[in-house]
JSON list of C-alpha atoms in Angstrom, two decimals:
[
{"chain": "V", "resi": 1, "resn": "MET", "atom": "CA", "xyz": [65.12, 87.54, 71.83]},
{"chain": "V", "resi": 2, "resn": "ASN", "atom": "CA", "xyz": [66.80, 86.58, 75.04]},
{"chain": "V", "resi": 3, "resn": "GLY", "atom": "CA", "xyz": [68.71, 83.95, 76.96]},
{"chain": "V", "resi": 4, "resn": "SER", "atom": "CA", "xyz": [69.91, 80.45, 76.27]},
{"chain": "V", "resi": 5, "resn": "ARG", "atom": "CA", "xyz": [67.14, 77.88, 76.61]},
{"chain": "V", "resi": 6, "resn": "LYS", "atom": "CA", "xyz": [64.49, 76.84, 74.09]},
{"chain": "V", "resi": 7, "resn": "ALA", "atom": "CA", "xyz": [60.77, 77.23, 74.63]},
{"chain": "V", "resi": 8, "resn": "GLY", "atom": "CA", "xyz": [58.42, 74.91, 72.82]},
{"chain": "V", "resi": 9, "resn": "PRO", "atom": "CA", "xyz": [55.30, 76.12, 71.04]},
{"chain": "V", "resi": 10, "resn": "GLY", "atom": "CA", "xyz": [52.33, 77.00, 73.24]},
{"chain": "V", "resi": 11, "resn": "ARG", "atom": "CA", "xyz": [54.26, 77.00, 76.51]},
{"chain": "V", "resi": 12, "resn": "VAL", "atom": "CA", "xyz": [53.74, 80.62, 77.57]},
{"chain": "V", "resi": 13, "resn": "ARG", "atom": "CA", "xyz": [50.54, 81.59, 79.37]},
{"chain": "V", "resi": 14, "resn": "ILE", "atom": "CA", "xyz": [49.32, 85.03, 80.43]},
{"chain": "V", "resi": 15, "resn": "ILE", "atom": "CA", "xyz": [48.73, 84.74, 84.16]},
{"chain": "V", "resi": 16, "resn": "GLY", "atom": "CA", "xyz": [46.58, 87.72, 85.10]},
{"chain": "V", "resi": 17, "resn": "GLY", "atom": "CA", "xyz": [44.22, 90.45, 83.95]},
{"chain": "V", "resi": 18, "resn": "SER", "atom": "CA", "xyz": [41.81, 90.58, 81.04]},
{"chain": "V", "resi": 19, "resn": "LEU", "atom": "CA", "xyz": [43.83, 88.08, 78.96]},
{"chain": "V", "resi": 20, "resn": "ARG", "atom": "CA", "xyz": [44.36, 85.65, 81.84]},
{"chain": "V", "resi": 21, "resn": "ASN", "atom": "CA", "xyz": [45.03, 82.05, 80.73]},
{"chain": "V", "resi": 22, "resn": "SER", "atom": "CA", "xyz": [45.55, 83.10, 77.09]},
{"chain": "V", "resi": 23, "resn": "ARG", "atom": "CA", "xyz": [48.31, 81.07, 75.51]},
{"chain": "V", "resi": 24, "resn": "LEU", "atom": "CA", "xyz": [51.04, 82.64, 73.43]},
{"chain": "V", "resi": 25, "resn": "GLU", "atom": "CA", "xyz": [52.23, 80.67, 70.44]},
{"chain": "V", "resi": 26, "resn": "VAL", "atom": "CA", "xyz": [56.00, 80.46, 70.81]},
{"chain": "V", "resi": 27, "resn": "PRO", "atom": "CA", "xyz": [58.20, 79.67, 67.80]},
{"chain": "V", "resi": 28, "resn": "ASP", "atom": "CA", "xyz": [60.82, 76.99, 68.27]},
{"chain": "V", "resi": 29, "resn": "LEU", "atom": "CA", "xyz": [63.87, 79.24, 68.10]},
{"chain": "V", "resi": 30, "resn": "PRO", "atom": "CA", "xyz": [67.26, 78.67, 69.71]},
{"chain": "V", "resi": 31, "resn": "GLY", "atom": "CA", "xyz": [67.94, 81.16, 72.47]},
{"chain": "V", "resi": 32, "resn": "LEU", "atom": "CA", "xyz": [64.33, 82.16, 73.12]},
{"chain": "V", "resi": 33, "resn": "ARG", "atom": "CA", "xyz": [63.97, 82.46, 76.92]},
{"chain": "V", "resi": 34, "resn": "PRO", "atom": "CA", "xyz": [60.51, 83.60, 78.03]},
{"chain": "V", "resi": 35, "resn": "THR", "atom": "CA", "xyz": [60.33, 85.09, 81.49]},
{"chain": "V", "resi": 36, "resn": "ALA", "atom": "CA", "xyz": [59.07, 82.37, 83.85]},
{"chain": "V", "resi": 37, "resn": "GLU", "atom": "CA", "xyz": [55.47, 82.52, 85.07]},
{"chain": "V", "resi": 38, "resn": "ARG", "atom": "CA", "xyz": [56.44, 82.82, 88.73]},
{"chain": "V", "resi": 39, "resn": "VAL", "atom": "CA", "xyz": [58.78, 85.72, 87.92]},
{"chain": "V", "resi": 40, "resn": "ARG", "atom": "CA", "xyz": [56.05, 87.50, 85.94]},
{"chain": "V", "resi": 41, "resn": "GLU", "atom": "CA", "xyz": [53.60, 86.87, 88.78]},
{"chain": "V", "resi": 42, "resn": "THR", "atom": "CA", "xyz": [55.96, 88.48, 91.29]},
{"chain": "V", "resi": 43, "resn": "LEU", "atom": "CA", "xyz": [56.81, 91.40, 89.01]},
{"chain": "V", "resi": 44, "resn": "PHE", "atom": "CA", "xyz": [53.20, 92.24, 88.26]},
{"chain": "V", "resi": 45, "resn": "ASN", "atom": "CA", "xyz": [52.27, 91.96, 91.93]},
{"chain": "V", "resi": 46, "resn": "TRP", "atom": "CA", "xyz": [54.91, 94.64, 92.54]},
{"chain": "V", "resi": 47, "resn": "LEU", "atom": "CA", "xyz": [53.48, 96.74, 89.70]},
{"chain": "V", "resi": 48, "resn": "ALA", "atom": "CA", "xyz": [49.78, 96.19, 90.52]},
{"chain": "V", "resi": 49, "resn": "PRO", "atom": "CA", "xyz": [49.27, 99.60, 92.20]},
{"chain": "V", "resi": 50, "resn": "VAL", "atom": "CA", "xyz": [50.74, 101.53, 89.24]},
{"chain": "V", "resi": 51, "resn": "ILE", "atom": "CA", "xyz": [50.33, 99.53, 85.98]},
{"chain": "V", "resi": 52, "resn": "GLU", "atom": "CA", "xyz": [46.95, 100.99, 84.97]},
{"chain": "V", "resi": 53, "resn": "GLY", "atom": "CA", "xyz": [47.34, 103.39, 82.04]},
{"chain": "V", "resi": 54, "resn": "MET", "atom": "CA", "xyz": [51.12, 103.02, 81.67]},
{"chain": "V", "resi": 55, "resn": "ASP", "atom": "CA", "xyz": [52.90, 103.41, 78.33]},
{"chain": "V", "resi": 56, "resn": "CYS", "atom": "CA", "xyz": [55.40, 100.54, 78.13]},
{"chain": "V", "resi": 57, "resn": "LEU", "atom": "CA", "xyz": [58.47, 99.60, 76.11]},
{"chain": "V", "resi": 58, "resn": "ASP", "atom": "CA", "xyz": [59.42, 95.90, 75.84]},
{"chain": "V", "resi": 59, "resn": "LEU", "atom": "CA", "xyz": [63.03, 95.78, 74.57]},
{"chain": "V", "resi": 60, "resn": "CYS", "atom": "CA", "xyz": [64.39, 92.44, 73.34]},
{"chain": "V", "resi": 61, "resn": "ALA", "atom": "CA", "xyz": [60.78, 91.27, 73.52]},
{"chain": "V", "resi": 62, "resn": "GLY", "atom": "CA", "xyz": [61.16, 87.64, 72.42]},
{"chain": "V", "resi": 63, "resn": "THR", "atom": "CA", "xyz": [57.72, 86.11, 73.03]},
{"chain": "V", "resi": 64, "resn": "GLY", "atom": "CA", "xyz": [56.38, 89.47, 74.23]},
{"chain": "V", "resi": 65, "resn": "ALA", "atom": "CA", "xyz": [55.12, 87.81, 77.43]},
{"chain": "V", "resi": 66, "resn": "LEU", "atom": "CA", "xyz": [56.12, 90.77, 79.62]},
{"chain": "V", "resi": 67, "resn": "GLY", "atom": "CA", "xyz": [54.48, 93.40, 77.42]},
{"chain": "V", "resi": 68, "resn": "ILE", "atom": "CA", "xyz": [51.35, 91.33, 76.79]},
{"chain": "V", "resi": 69, "resn": "GLU", "atom": "CA", "xyz": [51.05, 90.68, 80.54]},
{"chain": "V", "resi": 70, "resn": "ALA", "atom": "CA", "xyz": [51.25, 94.47, 81.03]},
{"chain": "V", "resi": 71, "resn": "LEU", "atom": "CA", "xyz": [48.46, 95.02, 78.48]},
{"chain": "V", "resi": 72, "resn": "SER", "atom": "CA", "xyz": [46.36, 92.33, 80.14]},
{"chain": "V", "resi": 73, "resn": "ARG", "atom": "CA", "xyz": [46.71, 94.13, 83.47]},
{"chain": "V", "resi": 74, "resn": "GLY", "atom": "CA", "xyz": [45.70, 97.57, 82.23]},
{"chain": "V", "resi": 75, "resn": "ALA", "atom": "CA", "xyz": [48.70, 99.21, 80.55]},
{"chain": "V", "resi": 76, "resn": "ALA", "atom": "CA", "xyz": [47.61, 101.76, 77.94]},
{"chain": "V", "resi": 77, "resn": "SER", "atom": "CA", "xyz": [50.11, 100.71, 75.28]},
{"chain": "V", "resi": 78, "resn": "VAL", "atom": "CA", "xyz": [53.22, 98.63, 74.63]},
{"chain": "V", "resi": 79, "resn": "GLN", "atom": "CA", "xyz": [55.90, 99.14, 72.04]},
{"chain": "V", "resi": 80, "resn": "PHE", "atom": "CA", "xyz": [57.74, 95.85, 71.39]},
{"chain": "V", "resi": 81, "resn": "VAL", "atom": "CA", "xyz": [61.29, 95.66, 69.98]},
{"chain": "V", "resi": 82, "resn": "GLU", "atom": "CA", "xyz": [62.49, 92.29, 68.65]},
{"chain": "V", "resi": 83, "resn": "ARG", "atom": "CA", "xyz": [65.40, 91.71, 66.27]},
{"chain": "V", "resi": 84, "resn": "ASP", "atom": "CA", "xyz": [64.49, 88.16, 65.16]},
{"chain": "V", "resi": 85, "resn": "ALA", "atom": "CA", "xyz": [61.96, 88.34, 62.32]},
{"chain": "V", "resi": 86, "resn": "ARG", "atom": "CA", "xyz": [60.39, 84.95, 63.15]},
{"chain": "V", "resi": 87, "resn": "ALA", "atom": "CA", "xyz": [59.91, 85.85, 66.81]},
{"chain": "V", "resi": 88, "resn": "ALA", "atom": "CA", "xyz": [58.47, 89.24, 65.78]},
{"chain": "V", "resi": 89, "resn": "GLN", "atom": "CA", "xyz": [56.08, 87.55, 63.33]},
{"chain": "V", "resi": 90, "resn": "ALA", "atom": "CA", "xyz": [54.85, 85.19, 66.07]},
{"chain": "V", "resi": 91, "resn": "LEU", "atom": "CA", "xyz": [54.46, 88.14, 68.45]},
{"chain": "V", "resi": 92, "resn": "ARG", "atom": "CA", "xyz": [52.39, 90.05, 65.88]},
{"chain": "V", "resi": 93, "resn": "ALA", "atom": "CA", "xyz": [50.20, 86.99, 65.29]},
{"chain": "V", "resi": 94, "resn": "ASN", "atom": "CA", "xyz": [49.62, 86.61, 69.04]},
{"chain": "V", "resi": 95, "resn": "LEU", "atom": "CA", "xyz": [48.69, 90.29, 69.36]},
{"chain": "V", "resi": 96, "resn": "VAL", "atom": "CA", "xyz": [46.20, 90.03, 66.47]},
{"chain": "V", "resi": 97, "resn": "ARG", "atom": "CA", "xyz": [44.66, 86.85, 67.91]},
{"chain": "V", "resi": 98, "resn": "LEU", "atom": "CA", "xyz": [44.33, 88.51, 71.34]},
{"chain": "V", "resi": 99, "resn": "LYS", "atom": "CA", "xyz": [42.93, 91.71, 69.75]},
{"chain": "V", "resi": 100, "resn": "ALA", "atom": "CA", "xyz": [45.65, 93.74, 71.47]},
{"chain": "V", "resi": 101, "resn": "ASP", "atom": "CA", "xyz": [45.53, 96.73, 69.13]},
{"chain": "V", "resi": 102, "resn": "GLN", "atom": "CA", "xyz": [47.28, 99.08, 71.56]},
{"chain": "V", "resi": 103, "resn": "ALA", "atom": "CA", "xyz": [50.62, 97.44, 70.70]},
{"chain": "V", "resi": 104, "resn": "ARG", "atom": "CA", "xyz": [53.26, 97.97, 68.04]},
{"chain": "V", "resi": 105, "resn": "VAL", "atom": "CA", "xyz": [56.05, 95.57, 67.03]},
{"chain": "V", "resi": 106, "resn": "ASN", "atom": "CA", "xyz": [59.36, 96.95, 65.75]},
{"chain": "V", "resi": 107, "resn": "VAL", "atom": "CA", "xyz": [61.66, 94.46, 63.99]},
{"chain": "V", "resi": 108, "resn": "THR", "atom": "CA", "xyz": [65.14, 95.74, 64.80]},
{"chain": "V", "resi": 109, "resn": "ASP", "atom": "CA", "xyz": [67.77, 95.30, 67.46]},
{"chain": "V", "resi": 110, "resn": "ALA", "atom": "CA", "xyz": [67.28, 97.29, 70.65]},
{"chain": "V", "resi": 111, "resn": "GLY", "atom": "CA", "xyz": [70.44, 99.40, 70.28]},
{"chain": "V", "resi": 112, "resn": "SER", "atom": "CA", "xyz": [69.46, 100.60, 66.80]},
{"chain": "V", "resi": 113, "resn": "PHE", "atom": "CA", "xyz": [65.89, 101.26, 67.92]},
{"chain": "V", "resi": 114, "resn": "LEU", "atom": "CA", "xyz": [67.08, 103.43, 70.82]},
{"chain": "V", "resi": 115, "resn": "GLN", "atom": "CA", "xyz": [69.21, 105.58, 68.47]},
{"chain": "V", "resi": 116, "resn": "GLN", "atom": "CA", "xyz": [66.08, 107.26, 67.11]},
{"chain": "V", "resi": 117, "resn": "ALA", "atom": "CA", "xyz": [64.34, 110.14, 68.87]},
{"chain": "V", "resi": 118, "resn": "GLY", "atom": "CA", "xyz": [62.86, 108.82, 72.10]},
{"chain": "V", "resi": 119, "resn": "ARG", "atom": "CA", "xyz": [59.33, 109.02, 73.48]},
{"chain": "V", "resi": 120, "resn": "ALA", "atom": "CA", "xyz": [59.06, 108.80, 77.25]},
{"chain": "V", "resi": 121, "resn": "HIS", "atom": "CA", "xyz": [57.65, 105.54, 78.64]},
{"chain": "V", "resi": 122, "resn": "ASP", "atom": "CA", "xyz": [56.36, 104.85, 82.15]},
{"chain": "V", "resi": 123, "resn": "LEU", "atom": "CA", "xyz": [57.65, 101.27, 82.25]},
{"chain": "V", "resi": 124, "resn": "VAL", "atom": "CA", "xyz": [60.49, 99.59, 80.37]},
{"chain": "V", "resi": 125, "resn": "PHE", "atom": "CA", "xyz": [61.28, 95.88, 80.29]},
{"chain": "V", "resi": 126, "resn": "LEU", "atom": "CA", "xyz": [65.04, 95.40, 79.86]},
{"chain": "V", "resi": 127, "resn": "ASP", "atom": "CA", "xyz": [65.68, 91.68, 79.37]},
{"chain": "V", "resi": 128, "resn": "PRO", "atom": "CA", "xyz": [68.37, 91.32, 76.70]},
{"chain": "V", "resi": 129, "resn": "PRO", "atom": "CA", "xyz": [70.04, 88.07, 75.62]},
{"chain": "V", "resi": 130, "resn": "PHE", "atom": "CA", "xyz": [72.25, 87.16, 78.56]},
{"chain": "V", "resi": 131, "resn": "ALA", "atom": "CA", "xyz": [75.23, 86.15, 76.39]},
{"chain": "V", "resi": 132, "resn": "LEU", "atom": "CA", "xyz": [75.43, 89.56, 74.71]},
{"chain": "V", "resi": 133, "resn": "ASP", "atom": "CA", "xyz": [75.95, 91.63, 77.91]},
{"chain": "V", "resi": 134, "resn": "LEU", "atom": "CA", "xyz": [73.85, 94.56, 76.68]},
{"chain": "V", "resi": 135, "resn": "TRP", "atom": "CA", "xyz": [72.50, 95.92, 79.99]},
{"chain": "V", "resi": 136, "resn": "GLU", "atom": "CA", "xyz": [74.87, 98.88, 80.46]},
{"chain": "V", "resi": 137, "resn": "GLY", "atom": "CA", "xyz": [74.74, 100.07, 76.87]},
{"chain": "V", "resi": 138, "resn": "LEU", "atom": "CA", "xyz": [70.96, 99.83, 76.56]},
{"chain": "V", "resi": 139, "resn": "ALA", "atom": "CA", "xyz": [70.42, 101.40, 79.99]},
{"chain": "V", "resi": 140, "resn": "GLY", "atom": "CA", "xyz": [72.62, 104.33, 78.99]},
{"chain": "V", "resi": 141, "resn": "GLN", "atom": "CA", "xyz": [70.70, 104.78, 75.74]},
{"chain": "V", "resi": 142, "resn": "LEU", "atom": "CA", "xyz": [67.37, 104.67, 77.62]},
{"chain": "V", "resi": 143, "resn": "GLU", "atom": "CA", "xyz": [68.57, 107.27, 80.11]},
{"chain": "V", "resi": 144, "resn": "ARG", "atom": "CA", "xyz": [70.14, 109.66, 77.60]},
{"chain": "V", "resi": 145, "resn": "GLY", "atom": "CA", "xyz": [67.67, 109.26, 74.73]},
{"chain": "V", "resi": 146, "resn": "GLY", "atom": "CA", "xyz": [64.42, 110.52, 76.22]},
{"chain": "V", "resi": 147, "resn": "TRP", "atom": "CA", "xyz": [62.88, 107.04, 76.49]},
{"chain": "V", "resi": 148, "resn": "LEU", "atom": "CA", "xyz": [62.06, 107.26, 80.21]},
{"chain": "V", "resi": 149, "resn": "ALA", "atom": "CA", "xyz": [59.39, 109.29, 81.98]},
{"chain": "V", "resi": 150, "resn": "ALA", "atom": "CA", "xyz": [60.68, 111.35, 84.90]},
{"chain": "V", "resi": 151, "resn": "ARG", "atom": "CA", "xyz": [59.73, 108.65, 87.44]},
{"chain": "V", "resi": 152, "resn": "ALA", "atom": "CA", "xyz": [59.74, 105.62, 85.11]},
{"chain": "V", "resi": 153, "resn": "TRP", "atom": "CA", "xyz": [59.88, 102.04, 86.33]},
{"chain": "V", "resi": 154, "resn": "ILE", "atom": "CA", "xyz": [62.51, 99.76, 84.75]},
{"chain": "V", "resi": 155, "resn": "TYR", "atom": "CA", "xyz": [62.42, 95.96, 85.00]},
{"chain": "V", "resi": 156, "resn": "VAL", "atom": "CA", "xyz": [65.83, 94.29, 84.54]},
{"chain": "V", "resi": 157, "resn": "GLU", "atom": "CA", "xyz": [66.41, 90.54, 84.14]},
{"chain": "V", "resi": 158, "resn": "SER", "atom": "CA", "xyz": [69.94, 89.10, 84.25]},
{"chain": "V", "resi": 159, "resn": "PRO", "atom": "CA", "xyz": [71.85, 85.97, 85.28]},
{"chain": "V", "resi": 160, "resn": "ARG", "atom": "CA", "xyz": [71.65, 85.38, 89.04]},
{"chain": "V", "resi": 161, "resn": "ALA", "atom": "CA", "xyz": [75.30, 86.31, 89.60]},
{"chain": "V", "resi": 162, "resn": "VAL", "atom": "CA", "xyz": [75.15, 89.50, 87.50]},
{"chain": "V", "resi": 163, "resn": "VAL", "atom": "CA", "xyz": [74.08, 92.86, 88.88]},
{"chain": "V", "resi": 164, "resn": "PRO", "atom": "CA", "xyz": [74.36, 95.16, 85.85]},
{"chain": "V", "resi": 165, "resn": "ASP", "atom": "CA", "xyz": [76.03, 98.55, 86.21]},
{"chain": "V", "resi": 166, "resn": "LEU", "atom": "CA", "xyz": [73.01, 100.81, 85.66]},
{"chain": "V", "resi": 167, "resn": "PRO", "atom": "CA", "xyz": [72.61, 104.60, 85.73]},
{"chain": "V", "resi": 168, "resn": "PRO", "atom": "CA", "xyz": [73.06, 105.91, 89.28]},
{"chain": "V", "resi": 169, "resn": "ASN", "atom": "CA", "xyz": [69.61, 107.52, 89.30]},
{"chain": "V", "resi": 170, "resn": "TRP", "atom": "CA", "xyz": [67.93, 104.11, 88.82]},
{"chain": "V", "resi": 171, "resn": "GLN", "atom": "CA", "xyz": [67.02, 103.20, 92.38]},
{"chain": "V", "resi": 172, "resn": "LEU", "atom": "CA", "xyz": [66.42, 99.55, 93.25]},
{"chain": "V", "resi": 173, "resn": "HIS", "atom": "CA", "xyz": [62.81, 99.09, 94.36]},
{"chain": "V", "resi": 174, "resn": "ARG", "atom": "CA", "xyz": [62.56, 95.27, 94.68]},
{"chain": "V", "resi": 175, "resn": "GLU", "atom": "CA", "xyz": [64.55, 92.26, 93.51]},
{"chain": "V", "resi": 176, "resn": "GLY", "atom": "CA", "xyz": [64.30, 88.47, 93.54]},
{"chain": "V", "resi": 177, "resn": "HIS", "atom": "CA", "xyz": [65.87, 85.30, 92.20]},
{"chain": "V", "resi": 178, "resn": "ALA", "atom": "CA", "xyz": [64.39, 82.31, 90.41]},
{"chain": "V", "resi": 179, "resn": "GLY", "atom": "CA", "xyz": [66.76, 79.52, 89.49]},
{"chain": "V", "resi": 180, "resn": "GLU", "atom": "CA", "xyz": [69.68, 81.09, 87.66]},
{"chain": "V", "resi": 181, "resn": "VAL", "atom": "CA", "xyz": [67.87, 84.40, 87.04]},
{"chain": "V", "resi": 182, "resn": "ARG", "atom": "CA", "xyz": [68.00, 87.68, 88.95]},
{"chain": "V", "resi": 183, "resn": "PHE", "atom": "CA", "xyz": [65.03, 89.97, 88.38]},
{"chain": "V", "resi": 184, "resn": "ALA", "atom": "CA", "xyz": [64.80, 93.51, 89.68]},
{"chain": "V", "resi": 185, "resn": "LEU", "atom": "CA", "xyz": [62.50, 96.50, 89.49]},
{"chain": "V", "resi": 186, "resn": "TYR", "atom": "CA", "xyz": [64.06, 99.95, 89.52]},
{"chain": "V", "resi": 187, "resn": "ARG", "atom": "CA", "xyz": [62.50, 103.39, 89.86]},
{"chain": "V", "resi": 188, "resn": "ARG", "atom": "CA", "xyz": [64.06, 106.29, 88.02]},
{"chain": "V", "resi": 189, "resn": "ALA", "atom": "CA", "xyz": [64.89, 109.41, 89.99]},
{"chain": "V", "resi": 190, "resn": "LEU", "atom": "CA", "xyz": [65.60, 112.66, 88.21]},
{"chain": "V", "resi": 191, "resn": "PRO", "atom": "CA", "xyz": [69.33, 112.84, 87.42]},
{"chain": "V", "resi": 192, "resn": "LEU", "atom": "CA", "xyz": [71.35, 115.34, 89.40]},
{"chain": "V", "resi": 193, "resn": "SER", "atom": "CA", "xyz": [72.27, 118.31, 87.26]}
]
């Protein structure tokens, strides 16, 4: 679950792909901050040439809008991680209703999830609750734990004024701003040995 503003039920819409215009039921939970439609539109325009067949990891999933948008646009699978049981239950219900069976929801916090043995993913969505300042710690766990494919893409969302200190081999590909949010897409390079 991320951020600081509330989202009312039914306010998140998938904007492209096979599930286009599907609505996600959003529980009324304090702190739930779905990624804005225009930000998702820009991100998935950037990813359009490469999204097909990707294995994805949606950390701090909240509504799951990022991961479900990836599935809608041709990703092979998405593993969702969400610590709030009510948000995870709503996410599961949305996945069942949308018949998105190539997804798995893990109810745990992202840090604990990343402590287990990693499986490499092609694309990771890193959009933790802004107030908790988790970017550096989670990025380090992703990099060290075997969670990233050799040339993985990593999407990072943060407050506009915050550029998280990320692993040096994560190279900025594109970035933008929307309101008080900074969003950026990184490409992993192999670490120097």
